[in-house]
Coordinates of C-alpha atoms and ligand atoms in Angstrom, one line a residue:
X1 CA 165.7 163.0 -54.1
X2 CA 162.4 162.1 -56.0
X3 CA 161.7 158.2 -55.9
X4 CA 158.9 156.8 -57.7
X5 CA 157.9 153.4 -56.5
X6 CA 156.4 150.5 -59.2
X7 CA 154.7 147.6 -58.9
X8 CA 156.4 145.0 -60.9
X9 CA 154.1 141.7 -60.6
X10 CA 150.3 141.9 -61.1
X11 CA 149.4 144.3 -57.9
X12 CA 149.2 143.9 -54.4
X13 CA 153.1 143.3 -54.1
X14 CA 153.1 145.9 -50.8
X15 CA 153.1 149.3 -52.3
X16 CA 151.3 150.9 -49.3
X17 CA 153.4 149.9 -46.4
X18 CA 156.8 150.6 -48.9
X19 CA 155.1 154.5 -49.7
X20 CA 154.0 154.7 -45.8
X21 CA 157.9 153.9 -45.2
X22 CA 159.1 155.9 -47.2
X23 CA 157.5 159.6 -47.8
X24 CA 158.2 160.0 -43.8
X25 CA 161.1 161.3 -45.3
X26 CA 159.7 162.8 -48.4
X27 CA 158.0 166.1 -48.5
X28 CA 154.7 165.1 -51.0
X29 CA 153.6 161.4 -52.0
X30 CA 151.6 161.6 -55.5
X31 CA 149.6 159.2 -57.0
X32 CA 150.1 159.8 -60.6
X33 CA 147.1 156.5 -62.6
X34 CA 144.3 154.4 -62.0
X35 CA 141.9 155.0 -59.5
X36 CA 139.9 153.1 -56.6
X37 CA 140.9 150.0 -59.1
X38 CA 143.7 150.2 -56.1
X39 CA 143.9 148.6 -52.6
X40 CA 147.0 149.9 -50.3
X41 CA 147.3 149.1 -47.5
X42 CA 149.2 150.5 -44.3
X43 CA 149.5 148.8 -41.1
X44 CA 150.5 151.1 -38.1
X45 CA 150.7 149.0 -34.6
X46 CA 147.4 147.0 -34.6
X47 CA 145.3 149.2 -37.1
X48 CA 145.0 148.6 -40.4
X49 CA 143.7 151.1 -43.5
X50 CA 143.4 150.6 -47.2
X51 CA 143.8 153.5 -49.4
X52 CA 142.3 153.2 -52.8
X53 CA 142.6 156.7 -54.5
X54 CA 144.5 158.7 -51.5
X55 CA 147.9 158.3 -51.4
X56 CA 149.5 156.1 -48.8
X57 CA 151.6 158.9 -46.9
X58 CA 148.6 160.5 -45.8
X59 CA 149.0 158.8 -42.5
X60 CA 152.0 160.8 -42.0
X61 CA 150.9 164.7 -40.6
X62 CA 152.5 167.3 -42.3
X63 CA 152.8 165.7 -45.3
X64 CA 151.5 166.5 -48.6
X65 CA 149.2 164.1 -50.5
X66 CA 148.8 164.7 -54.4
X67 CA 146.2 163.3 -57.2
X68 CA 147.9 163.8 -60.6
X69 CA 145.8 164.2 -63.6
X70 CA 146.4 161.1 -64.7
X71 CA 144.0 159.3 -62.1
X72 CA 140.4 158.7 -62.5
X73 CA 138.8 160.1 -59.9
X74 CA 135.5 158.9 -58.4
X75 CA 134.2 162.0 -56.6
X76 CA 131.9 160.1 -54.3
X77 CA 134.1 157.4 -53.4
X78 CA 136.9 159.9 -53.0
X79 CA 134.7 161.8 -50.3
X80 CA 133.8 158.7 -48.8
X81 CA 137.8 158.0 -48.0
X82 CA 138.1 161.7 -46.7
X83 CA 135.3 161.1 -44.2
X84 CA 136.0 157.7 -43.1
X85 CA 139.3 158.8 -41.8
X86 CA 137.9 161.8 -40.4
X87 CA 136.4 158.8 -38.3
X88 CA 139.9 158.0 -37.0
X89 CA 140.7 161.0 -36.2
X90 CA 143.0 161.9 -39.5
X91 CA 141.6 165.2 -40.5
X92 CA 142.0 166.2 -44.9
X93 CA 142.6 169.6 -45.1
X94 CA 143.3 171.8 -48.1
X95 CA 147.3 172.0 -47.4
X96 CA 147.5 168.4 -47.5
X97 CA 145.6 167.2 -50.6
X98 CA 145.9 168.7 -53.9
X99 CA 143.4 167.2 -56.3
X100 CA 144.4 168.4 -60.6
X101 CA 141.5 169.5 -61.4
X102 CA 142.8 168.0 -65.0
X103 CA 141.6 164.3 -63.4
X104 CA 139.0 162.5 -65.2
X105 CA 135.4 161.5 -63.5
X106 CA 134.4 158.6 -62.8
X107 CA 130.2 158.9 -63.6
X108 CA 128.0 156.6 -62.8
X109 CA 127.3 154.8 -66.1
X110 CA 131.1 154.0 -66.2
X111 CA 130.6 151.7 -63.4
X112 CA 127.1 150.3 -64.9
X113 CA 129.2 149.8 -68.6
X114 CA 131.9 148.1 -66.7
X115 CA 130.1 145.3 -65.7
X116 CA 127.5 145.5 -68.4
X117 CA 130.8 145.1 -70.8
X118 CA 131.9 142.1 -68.5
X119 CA 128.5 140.0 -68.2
X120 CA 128.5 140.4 -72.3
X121 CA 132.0 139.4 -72.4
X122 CA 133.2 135.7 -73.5
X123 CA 136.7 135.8 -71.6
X124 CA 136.0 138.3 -68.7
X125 CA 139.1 140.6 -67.5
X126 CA 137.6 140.1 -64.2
X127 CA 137.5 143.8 -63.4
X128 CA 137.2 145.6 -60.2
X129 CA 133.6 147.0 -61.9
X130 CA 134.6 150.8 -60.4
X131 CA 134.2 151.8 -63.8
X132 CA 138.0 152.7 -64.6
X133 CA 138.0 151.2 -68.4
X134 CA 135.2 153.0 -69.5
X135 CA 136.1 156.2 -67.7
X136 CA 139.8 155.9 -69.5
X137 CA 137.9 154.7 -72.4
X138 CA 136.2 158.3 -72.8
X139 CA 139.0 160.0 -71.3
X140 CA 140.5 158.7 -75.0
X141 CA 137.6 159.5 -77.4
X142 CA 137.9 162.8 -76.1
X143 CA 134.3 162.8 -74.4
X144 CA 135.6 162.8 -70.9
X145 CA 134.6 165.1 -67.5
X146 CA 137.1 166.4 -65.4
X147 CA 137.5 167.5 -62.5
X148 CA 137.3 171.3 -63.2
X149 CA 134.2 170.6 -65.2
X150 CA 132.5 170.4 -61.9
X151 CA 133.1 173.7 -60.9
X152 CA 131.8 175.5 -64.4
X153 CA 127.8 174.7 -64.1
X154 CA 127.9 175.1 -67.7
X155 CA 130.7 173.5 -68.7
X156 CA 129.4 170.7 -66.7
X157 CA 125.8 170.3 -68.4
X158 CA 126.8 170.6 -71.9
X159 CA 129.4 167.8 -71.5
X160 CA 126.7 166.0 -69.3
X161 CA 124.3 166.6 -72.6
X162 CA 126.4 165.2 -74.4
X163 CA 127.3 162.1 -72.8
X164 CA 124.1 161.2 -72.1
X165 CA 122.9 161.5 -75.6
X166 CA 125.2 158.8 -76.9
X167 CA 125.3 156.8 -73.7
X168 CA 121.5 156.5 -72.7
X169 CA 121.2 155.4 -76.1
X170 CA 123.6 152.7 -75.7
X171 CA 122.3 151.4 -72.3
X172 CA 118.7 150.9 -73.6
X173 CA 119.4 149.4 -77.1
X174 CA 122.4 147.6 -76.4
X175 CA 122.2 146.3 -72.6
X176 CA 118.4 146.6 -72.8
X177 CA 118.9 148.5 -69.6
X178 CA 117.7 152.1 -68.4
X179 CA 119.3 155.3 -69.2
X180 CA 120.0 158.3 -66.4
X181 CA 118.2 161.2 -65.8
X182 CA 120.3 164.5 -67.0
X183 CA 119.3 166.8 -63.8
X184 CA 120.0 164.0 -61.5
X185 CA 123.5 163.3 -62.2
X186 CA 124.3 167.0 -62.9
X187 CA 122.7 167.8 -59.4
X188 CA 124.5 164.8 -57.9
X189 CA 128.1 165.9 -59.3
X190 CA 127.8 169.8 -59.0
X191 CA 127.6 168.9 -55.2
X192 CA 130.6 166.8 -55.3
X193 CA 132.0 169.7 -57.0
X194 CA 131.4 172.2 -53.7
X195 CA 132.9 169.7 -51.8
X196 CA 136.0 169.1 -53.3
X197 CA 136.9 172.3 -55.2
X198 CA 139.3 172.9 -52.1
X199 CA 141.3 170.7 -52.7
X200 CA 141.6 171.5 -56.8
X201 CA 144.2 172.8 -58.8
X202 CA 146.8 172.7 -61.4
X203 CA 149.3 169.9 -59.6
X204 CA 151.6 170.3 -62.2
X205 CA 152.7 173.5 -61.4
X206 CA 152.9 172.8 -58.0
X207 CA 154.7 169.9 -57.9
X208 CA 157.3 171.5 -60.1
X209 CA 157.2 174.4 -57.7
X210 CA 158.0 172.1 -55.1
X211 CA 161.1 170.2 -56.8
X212 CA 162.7 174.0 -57.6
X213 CA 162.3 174.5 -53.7
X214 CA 164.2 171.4 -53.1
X215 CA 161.7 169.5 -52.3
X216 CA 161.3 165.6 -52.5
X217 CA 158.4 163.9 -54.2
X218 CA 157.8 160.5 -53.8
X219 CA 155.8 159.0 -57.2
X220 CA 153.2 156.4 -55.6
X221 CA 152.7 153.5 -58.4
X222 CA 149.3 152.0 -58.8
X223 CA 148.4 147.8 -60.0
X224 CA 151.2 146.3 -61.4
X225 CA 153.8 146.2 -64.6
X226 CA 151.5 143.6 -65.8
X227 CA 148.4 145.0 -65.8
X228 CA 150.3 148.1 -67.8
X229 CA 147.7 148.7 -70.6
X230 CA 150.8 148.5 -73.0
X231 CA 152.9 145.9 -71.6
X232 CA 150.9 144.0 -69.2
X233 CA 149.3 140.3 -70.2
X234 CA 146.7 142.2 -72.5
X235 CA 143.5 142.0 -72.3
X236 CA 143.4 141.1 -69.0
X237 CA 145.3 144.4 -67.7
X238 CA 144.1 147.9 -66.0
X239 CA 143.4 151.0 -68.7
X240 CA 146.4 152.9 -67.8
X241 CA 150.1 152.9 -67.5
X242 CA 150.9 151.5 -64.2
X243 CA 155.1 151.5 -65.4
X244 CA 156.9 154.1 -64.7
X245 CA 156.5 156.1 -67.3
X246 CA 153.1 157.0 -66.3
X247 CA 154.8 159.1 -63.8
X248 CA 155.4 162.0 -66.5
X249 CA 151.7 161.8 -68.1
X250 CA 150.7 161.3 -65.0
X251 CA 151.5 164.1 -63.0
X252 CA 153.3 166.4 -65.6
X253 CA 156.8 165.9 -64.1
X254 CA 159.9 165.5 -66.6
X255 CA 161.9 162.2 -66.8
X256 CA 164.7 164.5 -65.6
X257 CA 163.3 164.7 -62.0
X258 CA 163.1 161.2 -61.1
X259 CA 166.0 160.5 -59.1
X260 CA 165.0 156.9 -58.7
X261 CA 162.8 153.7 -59.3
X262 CA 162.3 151.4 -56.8
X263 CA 159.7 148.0 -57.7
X264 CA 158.0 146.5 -55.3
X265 CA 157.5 142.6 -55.9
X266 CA 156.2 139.6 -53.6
X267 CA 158.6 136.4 -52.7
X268 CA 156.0 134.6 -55.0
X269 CA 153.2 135.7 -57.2
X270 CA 149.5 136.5 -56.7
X271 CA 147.3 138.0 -59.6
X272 CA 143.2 139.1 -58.6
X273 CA 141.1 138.9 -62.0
X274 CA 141.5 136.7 -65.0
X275 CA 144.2 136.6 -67.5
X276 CA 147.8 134.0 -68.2
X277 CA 149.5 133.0 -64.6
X278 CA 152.7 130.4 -65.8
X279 CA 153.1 129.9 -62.3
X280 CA 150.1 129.3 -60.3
X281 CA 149.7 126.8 -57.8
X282 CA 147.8 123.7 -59.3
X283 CA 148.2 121.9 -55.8
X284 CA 147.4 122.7 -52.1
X285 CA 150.3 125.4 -51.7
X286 CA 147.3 127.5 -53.7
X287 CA 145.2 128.0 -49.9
X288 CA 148.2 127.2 -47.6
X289 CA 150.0 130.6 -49.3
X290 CA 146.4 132.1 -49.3
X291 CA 145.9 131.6 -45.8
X292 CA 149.8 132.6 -44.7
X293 CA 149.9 135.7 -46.8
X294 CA 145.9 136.7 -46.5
X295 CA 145.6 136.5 -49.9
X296 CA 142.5 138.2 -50.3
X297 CA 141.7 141.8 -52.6
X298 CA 142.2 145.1 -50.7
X299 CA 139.6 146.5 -52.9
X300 CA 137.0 144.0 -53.5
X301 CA 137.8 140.8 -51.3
X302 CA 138.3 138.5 -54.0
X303 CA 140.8 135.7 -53.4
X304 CA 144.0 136.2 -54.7
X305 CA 145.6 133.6 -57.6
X306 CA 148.7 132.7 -56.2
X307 CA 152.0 131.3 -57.4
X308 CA 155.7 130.9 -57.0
X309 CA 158.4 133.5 -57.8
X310 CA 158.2 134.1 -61.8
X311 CA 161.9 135.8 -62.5
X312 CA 161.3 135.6 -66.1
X313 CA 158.3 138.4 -65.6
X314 CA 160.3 140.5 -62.8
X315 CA 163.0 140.1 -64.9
X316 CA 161.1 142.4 -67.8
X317 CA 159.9 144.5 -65.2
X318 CA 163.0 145.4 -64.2
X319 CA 163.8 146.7 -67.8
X320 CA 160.6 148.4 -68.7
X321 CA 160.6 150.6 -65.2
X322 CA 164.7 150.8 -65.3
X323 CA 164.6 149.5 -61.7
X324 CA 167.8 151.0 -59.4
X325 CA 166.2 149.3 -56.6
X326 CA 163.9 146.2 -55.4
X327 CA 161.7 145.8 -52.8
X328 CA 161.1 142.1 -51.8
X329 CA 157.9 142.1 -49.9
X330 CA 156.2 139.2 -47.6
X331 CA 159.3 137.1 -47.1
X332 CA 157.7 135.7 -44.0
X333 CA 155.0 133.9 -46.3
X334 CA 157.4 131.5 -47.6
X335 CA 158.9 131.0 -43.7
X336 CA 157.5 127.1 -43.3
X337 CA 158.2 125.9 -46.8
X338 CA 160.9 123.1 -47.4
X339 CA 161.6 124.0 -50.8
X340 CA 160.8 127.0 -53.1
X341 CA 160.9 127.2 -56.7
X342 CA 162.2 129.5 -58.7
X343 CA 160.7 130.5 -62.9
X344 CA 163.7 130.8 -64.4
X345 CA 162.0 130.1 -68.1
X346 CA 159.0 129.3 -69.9
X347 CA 158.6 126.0 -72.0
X348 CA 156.1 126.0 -74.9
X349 CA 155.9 123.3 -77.8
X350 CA 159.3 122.0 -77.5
X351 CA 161.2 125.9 -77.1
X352 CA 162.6 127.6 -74.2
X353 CA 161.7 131.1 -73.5
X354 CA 163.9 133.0 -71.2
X355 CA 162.1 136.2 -71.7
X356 CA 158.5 137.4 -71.2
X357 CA 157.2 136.4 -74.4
X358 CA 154.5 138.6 -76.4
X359 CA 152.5 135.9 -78.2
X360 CA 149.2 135.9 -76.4
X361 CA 148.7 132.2 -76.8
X362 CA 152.2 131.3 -75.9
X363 CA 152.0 133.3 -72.5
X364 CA 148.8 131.9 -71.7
X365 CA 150.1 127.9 -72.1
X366 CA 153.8 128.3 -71.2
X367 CA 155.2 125.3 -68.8
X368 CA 157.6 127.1 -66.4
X369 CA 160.7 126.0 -65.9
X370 CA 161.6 125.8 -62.5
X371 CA 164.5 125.7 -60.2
X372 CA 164.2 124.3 -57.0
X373 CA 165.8 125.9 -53.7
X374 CA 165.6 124.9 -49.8
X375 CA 163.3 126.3 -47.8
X376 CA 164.3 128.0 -44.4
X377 CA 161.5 126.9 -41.7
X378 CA 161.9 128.8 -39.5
X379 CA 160.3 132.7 -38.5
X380 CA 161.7 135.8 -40.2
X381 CA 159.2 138.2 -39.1
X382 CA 161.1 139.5 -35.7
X383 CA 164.6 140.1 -37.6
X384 CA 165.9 143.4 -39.0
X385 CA 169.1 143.1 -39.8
X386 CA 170.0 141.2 -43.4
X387 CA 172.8 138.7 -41.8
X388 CA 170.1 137.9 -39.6
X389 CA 168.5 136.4 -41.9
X390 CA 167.9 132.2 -41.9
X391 CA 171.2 131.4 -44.3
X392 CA 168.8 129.9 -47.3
X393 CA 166.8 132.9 -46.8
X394 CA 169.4 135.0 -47.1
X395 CA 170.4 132.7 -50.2
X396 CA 166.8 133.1 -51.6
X397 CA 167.1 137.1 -51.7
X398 CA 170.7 136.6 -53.2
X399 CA 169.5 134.3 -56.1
X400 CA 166.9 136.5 -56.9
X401 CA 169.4 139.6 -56.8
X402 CA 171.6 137.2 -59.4
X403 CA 168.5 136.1 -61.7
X404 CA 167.1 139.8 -62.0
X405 CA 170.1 142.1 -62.3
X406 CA 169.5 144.4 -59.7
X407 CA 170.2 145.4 -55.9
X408 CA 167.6 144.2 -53.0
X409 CA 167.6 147.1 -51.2
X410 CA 164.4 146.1 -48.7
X411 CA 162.9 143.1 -47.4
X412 CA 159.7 143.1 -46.0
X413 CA 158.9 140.4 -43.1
X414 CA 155.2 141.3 -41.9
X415 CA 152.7 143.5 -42.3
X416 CA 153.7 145.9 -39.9
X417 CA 155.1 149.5 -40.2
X418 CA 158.5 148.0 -38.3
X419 CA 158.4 144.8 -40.1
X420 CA 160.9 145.7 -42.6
X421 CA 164.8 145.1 -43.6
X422 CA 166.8 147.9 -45.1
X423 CA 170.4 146.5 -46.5
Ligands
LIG501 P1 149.5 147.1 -52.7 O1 148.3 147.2 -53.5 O2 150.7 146.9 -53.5 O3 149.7 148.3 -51.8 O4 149.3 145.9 -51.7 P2 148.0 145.4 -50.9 O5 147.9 146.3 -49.7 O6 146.9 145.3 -51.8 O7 148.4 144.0 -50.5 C1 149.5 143.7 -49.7 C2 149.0 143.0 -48.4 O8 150.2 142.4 -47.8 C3 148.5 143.9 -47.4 O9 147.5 143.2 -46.7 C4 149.6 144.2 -46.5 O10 149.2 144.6 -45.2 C5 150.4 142.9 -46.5 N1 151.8 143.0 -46.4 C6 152.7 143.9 -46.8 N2 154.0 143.6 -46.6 C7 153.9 142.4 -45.9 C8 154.9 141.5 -45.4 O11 156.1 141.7 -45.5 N3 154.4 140.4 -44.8 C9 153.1 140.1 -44.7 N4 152.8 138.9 -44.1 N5 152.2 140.9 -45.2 C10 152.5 142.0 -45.8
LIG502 P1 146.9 147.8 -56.5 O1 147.2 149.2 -56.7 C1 145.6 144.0 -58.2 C2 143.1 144.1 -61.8 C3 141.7 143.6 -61.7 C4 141.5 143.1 -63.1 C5 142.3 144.1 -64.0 C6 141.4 145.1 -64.6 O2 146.1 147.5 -55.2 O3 148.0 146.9 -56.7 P2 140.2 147.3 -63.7 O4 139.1 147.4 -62.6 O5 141.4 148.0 -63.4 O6 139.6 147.5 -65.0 O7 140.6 145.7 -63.6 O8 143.2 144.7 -63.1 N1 143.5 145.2 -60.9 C7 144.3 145.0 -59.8 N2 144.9 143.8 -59.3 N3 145.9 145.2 -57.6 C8 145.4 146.3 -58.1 O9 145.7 147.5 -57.7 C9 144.5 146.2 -59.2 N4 143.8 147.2 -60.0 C10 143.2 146.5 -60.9 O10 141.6 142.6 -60.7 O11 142.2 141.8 -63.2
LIG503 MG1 146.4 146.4 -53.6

């Protein structure tokens, strides 16, 4: 069975240790958008590793690992990954990750433009600054490099040419900042080139191969339903489509094949980077959740906004990712509250909104409307079983089930690999 797994919140729900979970059953694990934008992490006894453009089952031997086209791939941070878990002893080879050589490149002057764009900007996205908007940006205008351009020397320069025509230009008389030499960067990316044409081919076909052969493909989702470029709290979303239908783009793999959808969400809320947050804490909750959950970005230590449960928002992403399954992750956070509230609604200038509205300016002020529910205080993270479970915790998961429509299928009560309830 293929299973792609989605973020449905803003990020950082617990996509890592969910894909580490799950692709030990699962023959490949394929990243299929974004790029080192993403943080997931996995946390195997005491150690703990991020991944931000490897996918999470790497950890697993035997395994395959897969980069659809649809990721932007930064070459040298990609190489960096590989190497530092050479460090721990987990060795890359060429069976285990397959790179499309249809990805997009992350250059250098996509990460200068994407915080050159952000100092200019009035309301900052509050971007990672790894250069993923500008890299989908050209990726778009149809100026992009990929990763086969690496291996064509040619190829390579006269795209390089190109770019640097238009973009030097750019840096010096809009940014008042300095271009990049031609021979430099083409020197600097041929080599990253060498180094990864191993892993480079057409993914597409071999993933296809593999779901012929009866194998199963786990699709690992990147950010969040709401920083989907098309359906996410825009502008302050990601560049690409982190529902599930970037799947297909992503990795050229029919509709047809995916079995099923899982989302992963938090017990509350956190969102890194500007942008409309209905339910954010206003009082001290804000660093006692923080602190609890270690609230703090995988990928560039930022602390996290955080918030109560918003059921109106999961609610959506349920529909827009057709969700057969949810993941509730970091239960244990909400162990030593008294009461929890629930969004069941959003109140702007006198009307009720029971669905995600798409009025900018009525997102960004909306009053949610809250119900309130009793808190369980007492430790969750040892238990495995569901009827285990605290009673109000167990009533918690069943409201949630009621509010959004769909089946809980896996709790998540630490951090750890074992740490986890499946019902
Ligand atoms: P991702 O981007 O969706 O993979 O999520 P991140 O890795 O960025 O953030 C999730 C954080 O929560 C990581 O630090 C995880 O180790 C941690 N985590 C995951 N599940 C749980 C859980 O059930 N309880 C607690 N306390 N932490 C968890
Ligand atoms: P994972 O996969 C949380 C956010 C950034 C910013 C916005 C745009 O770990 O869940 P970008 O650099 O993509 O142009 O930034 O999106 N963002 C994430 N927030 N988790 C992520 O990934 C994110 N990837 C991007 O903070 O608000
Ligand atoms: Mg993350």
């Amino acid at each position: 069975m293929n299973i792609a797994v989605v973020g449905a919140q803003w990020g950082d729900e617990g996509k890592g240790k969910l894909i580490d979970i799950l692709s030990k059953d699962k023959d490949v694990t394929v990243r299929y958008q974004g790029g080192n934008n993403a943080g997931h992490t996995v946390v195997v006894e005491q150690k703990e590793y991020v991944f931000h453009l490897l996918p999470s089952a790497i950890l697993h031997k035997g395994k395959v690992c897969v980069i659809g086209n649809g990721v932007v791939v930064d070459p040298k941070a990609l190489l960096a990954e590989i190497d530092e878990l050479a460090a721990k002893g987990i060795k890359v080879t060429s069976s285990r990750l397959k790179i499309s050589g249809l990805c997009h490149i992350i250059m250098p002057y996509h990460r200068i433009l994407d915080g050159l764009r952000e100092a200019k900007r009035k309301n900052k996205i509050g971007t990672t600054g790894r250069g993923i908007g500008p890299c989908y940006a050209d990726k778009v205008t149809r100026c992009g490099i990929r990763m086969i351009d690496l291996l064509n020397p040619r190829v390579l320069k006269a795209k390089l040419e190109d770019n640097l025509t238009e973009k030097n230009e750019i840096f010096r008389k809009v940014f008042n900042s300095q271009g990049y030499s031609l021979k430099k960067t083409y020197d600097e990316y041929l080599k990253y080139g060498q180094a990864l044409e191993k892993y480079i081919t057409d993914t597409a076909i071999f993933l296809n191969k593999e779901i012929d052969n009866k194998k199963s493909i786990l699709f690992e989702g990147a950010q969040g339903t709401f920083l989907d470029i098309d359906f996410g709290t825009y502008p302050f979303v990601t560049s690409s489509n982190s529902i599930v239908g970037g799947v297909c783009s992503g990795c050229g793999v029919a509709p047809t094949k995916v079995d099923k959808i899982i989302a992963c969400v938090k017990a509350y809320t956190t969102r890194v980077g500007e942008g409309p947050f209905p339910t954010e804490f206003s009082t001290n909750l804000k660093d006692e959740i923080r602190t609890k959950g270690n609230e703090f970005g995988a990928t560039t230590g930022r602390p996290r906004r955080c918030g109560w449960f918003d059921s109106v928002l999961v609610r959506y992403s349920v529909i827009l990712n057709g969700v057969d399954e949810l993941a509730i992750m970091k239960l244990d956070v909400l162990d030593e509250l008294e009461k929890i509230s629930i969004c069941t609604g959003y109140r702007y200038k006198g009307k009720l909104y029971k669905q995600f509205p798409l009025d900018f300016e009525v997102m960004a002020n909306a009053q949610p409307v809250y119900e309130e529910v009793n808190g369980w205080s007492s430790p969750t993270t040892g238990i495995r079983e569901f009827k285990k479970l605290p009673i109000n915790a167990q009533k918690y998961i069943l409201r949630l089930e009621e509010l959004l429509k769909v089946k809980v299928k896996y709790i998540s009560v630490g951090s750890r690999r074992d740490q986890i309830i499946v019902r």
